[in-house]
mmCIF file of C-alpha atoms and ligand atoms in Angstrom:
data_model
loop_
_atom_site.group_PDB
_atom_site.id
_atom_site.type_symbol
_atom_site.label_atom_id
_atom_site.label_comp_id
_atom_site.label_asym_id
_atom_site.label_seq_id
_atom_site.Cartn_x
_atom_site.Cartn_y
_atom_site.Cartn_z
ATOM 1 C CA MET A 1 6.673 -17.595 -1.938
ATOM 2 C CA LEU A 2 7.706 -14.132 -3.148
ATOM 3 C CA ASN A 3 6.398 -11.321 -0.949
ATOM 4 C CA ILE A 4 6.782 -7.756 -2.180
ATOM 5 C CA VAL A 5 5.709 -4.698 -0.207
ATOM 6 C CA LEU A 6 4.870 -1.711 -2.432
ATOM 7 C CA PHE A 7 5.398 1.363 -0.342
ATOM 8 C CA GLY A 8 5.033 5.113 -0.657
ATOM 9 C CA ALA A 9 2.816 8.101 -0.033
ATOM 10 C CA PRO A 10 -0.810 8.364 -1.190
ATOM 11 C CA GLY A 11 -0.885 8.696 -4.971
ATOM 12 C CA CYS A 12 2.680 7.469 -5.548
ATOM 13 C CA GLY A 13 1.431 4.664 -7.820
ATOM 14 C CA LYS A 14 1.121 1.608 -5.571
ATOM 15 C CA GLY A 15 -2.131 0.385 -7.109
ATOM 16 C CA THR A 16 -1.004 1.115 -10.673
ATOM 17 C CA GLN A 17 2.292 -0.733 -10.342
ATOM 18 C CA ALA A 18 0.835 -3.585 -8.252
ATOM 19 C CA GLN A 19 -1.430 -4.477 -11.154
ATOM 20 C CA ARG A 20 1.516 -4.602 -13.563
ATOM 21 C CA LEU A 21 3.632 -6.702 -11.203
ATOM 22 C CA ARG A 22 0.743 -9.077 -10.678
ATOM 23 C CA GLU A 23 0.411 -9.669 -14.401
ATOM 24 C CA LYS A 24 4.118 -9.951 -15.154
ATOM 25 C CA PHE A 25 5.069 -12.255 -12.261
ATOM 26 C CA ASN A 26 1.735 -14.018 -11.704
ATOM 27 C CA LEU A 27 1.391 -12.821 -8.121
ATOM 28 C CA ASN A 28 -1.611 -12.088 -5.948
ATOM 29 C CA HIS A 29 -2.336 -8.503 -4.962
ATOM 30 C CA ILE A 30 -3.885 -7.177 -1.790
ATOM 31 C CA SER A 31 -4.585 -3.485 -1.151
ATOM 32 C CA THR A 32 -5.770 -2.915 2.410
ATOM 33 C CA GLY A 33 -7.386 0.335 1.242
ATOM 34 C CA GLU A 34 -9.417 -1.560 -1.373
ATOM 35 C CA VAL A 35 -10.462 -4.199 1.177
ATOM 36 C CA ILE A 36 -11.594 -1.454 3.551
ATOM 37 C CA ARG A 37 -13.506 0.396 0.794
ATOM 38 C CA GLY A 38 -15.223 -2.887 -0.078
ATOM 39 C CA GLU A 39 -16.264 -3.432 3.540
ATOM 40 C CA ILE A 40 -17.655 0.117 3.671
ATOM 41 C CA ALA A 41 -19.519 -0.318 0.376
ATOM 42 C CA ASN A 42 -21.091 -3.530 1.716
ATOM 43 C CA ASP A 43 -21.929 -1.789 4.992
ATOM 44 C CA THR A 44 -20.402 -4.591 7.086
ATOM 45 C CA GLU A 45 -19.649 -4.273 10.788
ATOM 46 C CA LEU A 46 -15.938 -3.908 9.949
ATOM 47 C CA GLY A 47 -16.763 -1.299 7.296
ATOM 48 C CA ARG A 48 -18.794 0.733 9.763
ATOM 49 C CA LYS A 49 -15.843 0.743 12.173
ATOM 50 C CA MET A 50 -13.464 1.937 9.430
ATOM 51 C CA LYS A 51 -15.596 4.523 7.630
ATOM 52 C CA GLY A 52 -14.788 7.559 9.797
ATOM 53 C CA TYR A 53 -11.037 6.980 9.593
ATOM 54 C CA ILE A 54 -10.814 6.464 5.855
ATOM 55 C CA GLU A 55 -13.032 9.434 4.997
ATOM 56 C CA ALA A 56 -10.917 11.736 7.160
ATOM 57 C CA GLY A 57 -7.678 10.407 5.685
ATOM 58 C CA GLN A 58 -6.591 8.904 9.016
ATOM 59 C CA LEU A 59 -5.191 5.418 9.456
ATOM 60 C CA ALA A 60 -7.563 2.675 10.540
ATOM 61 C CA PRO A 61 -6.652 0.941 13.846
ATOM 62 C CA ASP A 62 -3.684 -1.435 13.578
ATOM 63 C CA SER A 63 -5.537 -4.399 15.088
ATOM 64 C CA LEU A 64 -8.314 -4.292 12.466
ATOM 65 C CA VAL A 65 -5.886 -3.986 9.555
ATOM 66 C CA ILE A 66 -3.630 -6.751 10.896
ATOM 67 C CA ASP A 67 -6.689 -9.022 11.124
ATOM 68 C CA ILE A 68 -7.439 -8.316 7.439
ATOM 69 C CA ILE A 69 -3.898 -9.349 6.443
ATOM 70 C CA ALA A 70 -3.894 -12.411 8.721
ATOM 71 C CA SER A 71 -7.093 -13.709 7.185
ATOM 72 C CA TYR A 72 -5.861 -12.936 3.658
ATOM 73 C CA LEU A 73 -2.657 -14.928 4.327
ATOM 74 C CA ALA A 74 -4.574 -17.815 5.882
ATOM 75 C CA SER A 75 -6.618 -18.142 2.693
ATOM 76 C CA HIS A 76 -3.659 -17.732 0.271
ATOM 77 C CA ARG A 77 -1.194 -20.337 1.494
ATOM 78 C CA ASP A 78 -0.414 -21.937 -1.843
ATOM 79 C CA VAL A 79 0.161 -18.907 -4.053
ATOM 80 C CA LYS A 80 3.341 -18.102 -5.946
ATOM 81 C CA GLY A 81 3.661 -14.774 -4.182
ATOM 82 C CA ASN A 82 1.934 -11.621 -3.005
ATOM 83 C CA ILE A 83 2.083 -7.891 -3.503
ATOM 84 C CA PHE A 84 1.128 -5.945 -0.399
ATOM 85 C CA ASP A 85 -0.123 -2.486 -1.389
ATOM 86 C CA GLY A 86 -0.660 -0.015 1.437
ATOM 87 C CA PHE A 87 0.393 -2.451 4.163
ATOM 88 C CA PRO A 88 2.257 -2.267 6.523
ATOM 89 C CA ARG A 89 1.716 1.413 7.319
ATOM 90 C CA THR A 90 2.979 1.586 10.910
ATOM 91 C CA THR A 91 5.906 -0.025 12.695
ATOM 92 C CA ALA A 92 3.438 -2.040 14.808
ATOM 93 C CA GLN A 93 1.901 -3.419 11.591
ATOM 94 C CA ALA A 94 5.347 -4.266 10.199
ATOM 95 C CA GLU A 95 6.297 -6.126 13.380
ATOM 96 C CA ALA A 96 3.027 -8.061 13.466
ATOM 97 C CA PHE A 97 3.441 -8.854 9.755
ATOM 98 C CA ASP A 98 6.928 -10.311 10.346
ATOM 99 C CA ARG A 99 5.540 -12.505 13.142
ATOM 100 C CA ILE A 100 2.582 -13.781 11.119
ATOM 101 C CA LEU A 101 4.767 -14.557 8.101
ATOM 102 C CA ALA A 102 7.399 -16.270 10.282
ATOM 103 C CA GLU A 103 4.716 -18.539 11.756
ATOM 104 C CA MET A 104 3.991 -19.630 8.169
ATOM 105 C CA GLY A 105 7.691 -20.075 7.391
ATOM 106 C CA GLU A 106 7.542 -17.033 5.091
ATOM 107 C CA LYS A 107 9.060 -13.539 4.982
ATOM 108 C CA VAL A 108 8.982 -10.243 3.129
ATOM 109 C CA ASP A 109 11.524 -10.351 0.293
ATOM 110 C CA THR A 110 11.661 -6.702 -0.773
ATOM 111 C CA MET A 111 10.052 -3.425 0.092
ATOM 112 C CA VAL A 112 9.948 -1.101 -2.903
ATOM 113 C CA TYR A 113 9.549 2.566 -2.035
ATOM 114 C CA MET A 114 8.267 4.802 -4.831
ATOM 115 C CA ASP A 115 9.572 8.307 -4.261
ATOM 116 C CA VAL A 116 7.274 11.081 -5.570
ATOM 117 C CA PRO A 117 7.324 14.759 -4.497
ATOM 118 C CA GLU A 118 4.307 16.055 -2.585
ATOM 119 C CA GLU A 119 3.004 18.461 -5.247
ATOM 120 C CA GLU A 120 2.995 15.662 -7.831
ATOM 121 C CA LEU A 121 1.091 13.414 -5.380
ATOM 122 C CA VAL A 122 -1.574 16.079 -4.871
ATOM 123 C CA ARG A 123 -1.804 16.709 -8.618
ATOM 124 C CA ARG A 124 -2.304 13.007 -9.365
ATOM 125 C CA ILE A 125 -4.930 12.450 -6.683
ATOM 126 C CA LEU A 126 -6.917 15.581 -7.572
ATOM 127 C CA LEU A 127 -6.969 14.410 -11.186
ATOM 128 C CA ARG A 128 -8.124 10.920 -10.207
ATOM 129 C CA GLY A 129 -10.634 12.366 -7.710
ATOM 130 C CA LYS A 130 -12.694 13.781 -10.577
ATOM 131 C CA ASP A 131 -14.117 10.322 -11.248
ATOM 132 C CA SER A 132 -12.740 7.869 -8.649
ATOM 133 C CA GLY A 133 -15.711 8.240 -6.327
ATOM 134 C CA ARG A 134 -13.306 7.861 -3.408
ATOM 135 C CA ALA A 135 -14.438 9.935 -0.423
ATOM 136 C CA ASP A 136 -10.802 10.611 0.516
ATOM 137 C CA ASP A 137 -9.975 11.986 -2.965
ATOM 138 C CA ALA A 138 -12.666 14.647 -2.983
ATOM 139 C CA SER A 139 -11.039 17.515 -1.120
ATOM 140 C CA GLU A 140 -7.508 18.873 -1.218
ATOM 141 C CA ASP A 141 -7.565 19.204 2.596
ATOM 142 C CA VAL A 142 -8.161 15.483 3.056
ATOM 143 C CA ILE A 143 -5.532 14.657 0.410
ATOM 144 C CA ARG A 144 -2.962 16.815 2.176
ATOM 145 C CA ASN A 145 -3.957 15.258 5.512
ATOM 146 C CA ARG A 146 -3.326 11.768 4.077
ATOM 147 C CA ILE A 147 0.157 12.886 3.045
ATOM 148 C CA GLU A 148 0.766 14.372 6.508
ATOM 149 C CA VAL A 149 -0.354 11.130 8.155
ATOM 150 C CA TYR A 150 1.992 9.265 5.830
ATOM 151 C CA ASN A 151 4.927 11.512 6.807
ATOM 152 C CA ALA A 152 4.136 11.298 10.533
ATOM 153 C CA GLN A 153 3.263 7.615 10.943
ATOM 154 C CA THR A 154 4.131 5.607 7.847
ATOM 155 C CA ALA A 155 7.410 6.899 6.374
ATOM 156 C CA VAL A 156 9.278 5.384 9.341
ATOM 157 C CA VAL A 157 8.275 1.866 8.228
ATOM 158 C CA ALA A 158 11.037 2.150 5.597
ATOM 159 C CA ASP A 159 13.586 1.975 8.447
ATOM 160 C CA HIS A 160 12.127 -1.337 9.582
ATOM 161 C CA TYR A 161 12.933 -2.919 6.207
ATOM 162 C CA SER A 162 16.139 -0.971 5.727
ATOM 163 C CA LYS A 163 17.503 -2.562 8.919
ATOM 164 C CA GLN A 164 16.670 -5.955 7.437
ATOM 165 C CA GLY A 165 18.461 -5.089 4.172
ATOM 166 C CA LYS A 166 15.206 -5.311 2.216
ATOM 167 C CA TYR A 167 14.623 -1.697 1.267
ATOM 168 C CA ALA A 168 14.797 -0.493 -2.339
ATOM 169 C CA ARG A 169 14.027 3.081 -3.404
ATOM 170 C CA VAL A 170 12.898 3.862 -6.924
ATOM 171 C CA ASP A 171 12.165 7.213 -8.533
ATOM 172 C CA GLY A 172 8.362 7.275 -8.847
ATOM 173 C CA VAL A 173 8.278 10.172 -11.330
ATOM 174 C CA GLY A 174 8.147 9.389 -15.029
ATOM 175 C CA THR A 175 5.820 7.388 -17.220
ATOM 176 C CA MET A 176 4.103 4.354 -15.720
ATOM 177 C CA ASP A 177 6.291 2.147 -17.946
ATOM 178 C CA GLU A 178 9.490 3.836 -16.784
ATOM 179 C CA VAL A 179 8.538 3.402 -13.135
ATOM 180 C CA PHE A 180 7.583 -0.222 -13.764
ATOM 181 C CA ASP A 181 10.988 -0.963 -15.329
ATOM 182 C CA ARG A 182 12.710 0.528 -12.276
ATOM 183 C CA ILE A 183 10.602 -1.612 -9.956
ATOM 184 C CA CYS A 184 11.374 -4.764 -11.943
ATOM 185 C CA ASP A 185 15.096 -4.003 -11.647
ATOM 186 C CA ALA A 186 14.723 -3.490 -7.898
ATOM 187 C CA VAL A 187 12.834 -6.748 -7.405
ATOM 188 C CA LYS A 188 15.282 -8.926 -9.373
HETATM 189 P P1 AP5 B 1 -5.053 3.320 0.167
HETATM 190 O O1 AP5 B 1 -6.182 2.802 -0.615
HETATM 191 O O2 AP5 B 1 -3.853 2.483 0.345
HETATM 192 O O3 AP5 B 1 -4.679 4.718 -0.446
HETATM 193 P P2 AP5 B 1 -3.357 5.604 -0.473
HETATM 194 O O4 AP5 B 1 -2.161 5.055 0.204
HETATM 195 O O5 AP5 B 1 -3.814 6.937 -0.031
HETATM 196 O O6 AP5 B 1 -2.912 5.576 -1.948
HETATM 197 P P3 AP5 B 1 -3.773 5.679 -3.249
HETATM 198 O O7 AP5 B 1 -4.532 4.425 -3.449
HETATM 199 O O8 AP5 B 1 -4.507 6.963 -3.265
HETATM 200 O O9 AP5 B 1 -2.607 5.837 -4.304
HETATM 201 P P4 AP5 B 1 -1.640 4.720 -4.917
HETATM 202 O O10 AP5 B 1 -0.296 4.848 -4.320
HETATM 203 O O11 AP5 B 1 -2.283 3.403 -4.946
HETATM 204 O O12 AP5 B 1 -1.508 5.309 -6.379
HETATM 205 P P5 AP5 B 1 -2.327 4.970 -7.708
HETATM 206 O O13 AP5 B 1 -1.685 3.836 -8.421
HETATM 207 O O14 AP5 B 1 -3.773 4.879 -7.406
HETATM 208 O O15 AP5 B 1 -5.561 3.724 1.622
HETATM 209 C C1 AP5 B 1 -6.705 4.508 1.782
HETATM 210 C C2 AP5 B 1 -7.049 4.630 3.256
HETATM 211 O O16 AP5 B 1 -7.353 3.318 3.805
HETATM 212 C C3 AP5 B 1 -5.963 5.181 4.189
HETATM 213 O O17 AP5 B 1 -5.960 6.575 4.190
HETATM 214 C C4 AP5 B 1 -6.407 4.594 5.531
HETATM 215 O O18 AP5 B 1 -7.512 5.290 6.047
HETATM 216 C C5 AP5 B 1 -6.888 3.205 5.135
HETATM 217 N N1 AP5 B 1 -5.808 2.206 5.172
HETATM 218 C C6 AP5 B 1 -5.343 1.482 4.101
HETATM 219 N N2 AP5 B 1 -4.344 0.672 4.474
HETATM 220 C C7 AP5 B 1 -4.183 0.869 5.808
HETATM 221 C C8 AP5 B 1 -3.269 0.346 6.769
HETATM 222 N N3 AP5 B 1 -2.334 -0.557 6.423
HETATM 223 N N4 AP5 B 1 -3.362 0.784 8.055
HETATM 224 C C9 AP5 B 1 -4.302 1.704 8.403
HETATM 225 N N5 AP5 B 1 -5.184 2.249 7.546
HETATM 226 C C10 AP5 B 1 -5.125 1.845 6.262
HETATM 227 O O19 AP5 B 1 -2.003 6.278 -8.544
HETATM 228 C C11 AP5 B 1 -2.602 7.518 -8.188
HETATM 229 C C12 AP5 B 1 -3.032 8.257 -9.462
HETATM 230 O O20 AP5 B 1 -1.869 8.638 -10.181
HETATM 231 C C13 AP5 B 1 -3.884 7.397 -10.403
HETATM 232 O O21 AP5 B 1 -4.848 8.197 -11.012
HETATM 233 C C14 AP5 B 1 -2.855 6.897 -11.426
HETATM 234 O O22 AP5 B 1 -3.444 6.662 -12.674
HETATM 235 C C15 AP5 B 1 -1.863 8.038 -11.474
HETATM 236 N N6 AP5 B 1 -0.479 7.613 -11.738
HETATM 237 C C16 AP5 B 1 0.114 6.460 -11.332
HETATM 238 N N7 AP5 B 1 1.393 6.410 -11.758
HETATM 239 C C17 AP5 B 1 1.615 7.563 -12.435
HETATM 240 C C18 AP5 B 1 2.755 8.094 -13.122
HETATM 241 N N8 AP5 B 1 3.913 7.428 -13.189
HETATM 242 N N9 AP5 B 1 2.627 9.305 -13.699
HETATM 243 C C19 AP5 B 1 1.448 9.999 -13.632
HETATM 244 N N10 AP5 B 1 0.334 9.528 -13.025
HETATM 245 C C20 AP5 B 1 0.420 8.329 -12.428
HETATM 246 MG MG1 MG B 2 -4.056 2.572 -4.094
#
């Protein structure tokens, strides 16, 4: 099983590139953000617990997000591989992820970090926010808060994979095709 973590700040292109990787390599894709938005849209108990965090641009509690990944993995045992988009986002999530995968005899193969400067991130999300309908895209304050949360709590997760020799940085600025080519080179 090939397990790729797509990593980077809000708006760096995780969702965009995950879709391309999925098609090219026939992998499954899970975005924890999309799962959470689905739970909120369906007004489930889990969604109600998550709503306040996601709308404010804060991280949802580790335990709830880890449960989402554990149940995803339990129901995708026989796939060729997975792209994890937006997970793990804290060191505690990365450690739990390693444990859960190890119990299955699996591991993360590569973490690809897409490097994009902050002003470009804000520009991209504001543009998308015009029609995405995402509550956390609507105001520049919330967008900037998401980037701050990323810098304070998530950026450090790169060290976790760097120590394991699994970290690859790619320049996330350029056309979507250019970035995709760089990611394919990094994954090979
Ligand atoms: P999540 O859904 O993961 O959102 P995010 O990390 O803020 O990132 P985005 O989805 O906004 O951006 P992206 O990197 O996918 O970029 P995209 O391809 O869309 O998380 C949302 C929230 O859920 C979190 O804030 C948190 O509350 C919660 N959450 C999720 N996971 C969690 C976890 N593990 N733990 C705790 N809480 C969690 O691209 C952005 C835009 O740019 C698009 O319009 C795209 O068309 C455009 N674009 C893409 N590539 C390029 C390019 N090369 N050039 C120009 N434009 C481009
Ligand atoms: Mg996304």
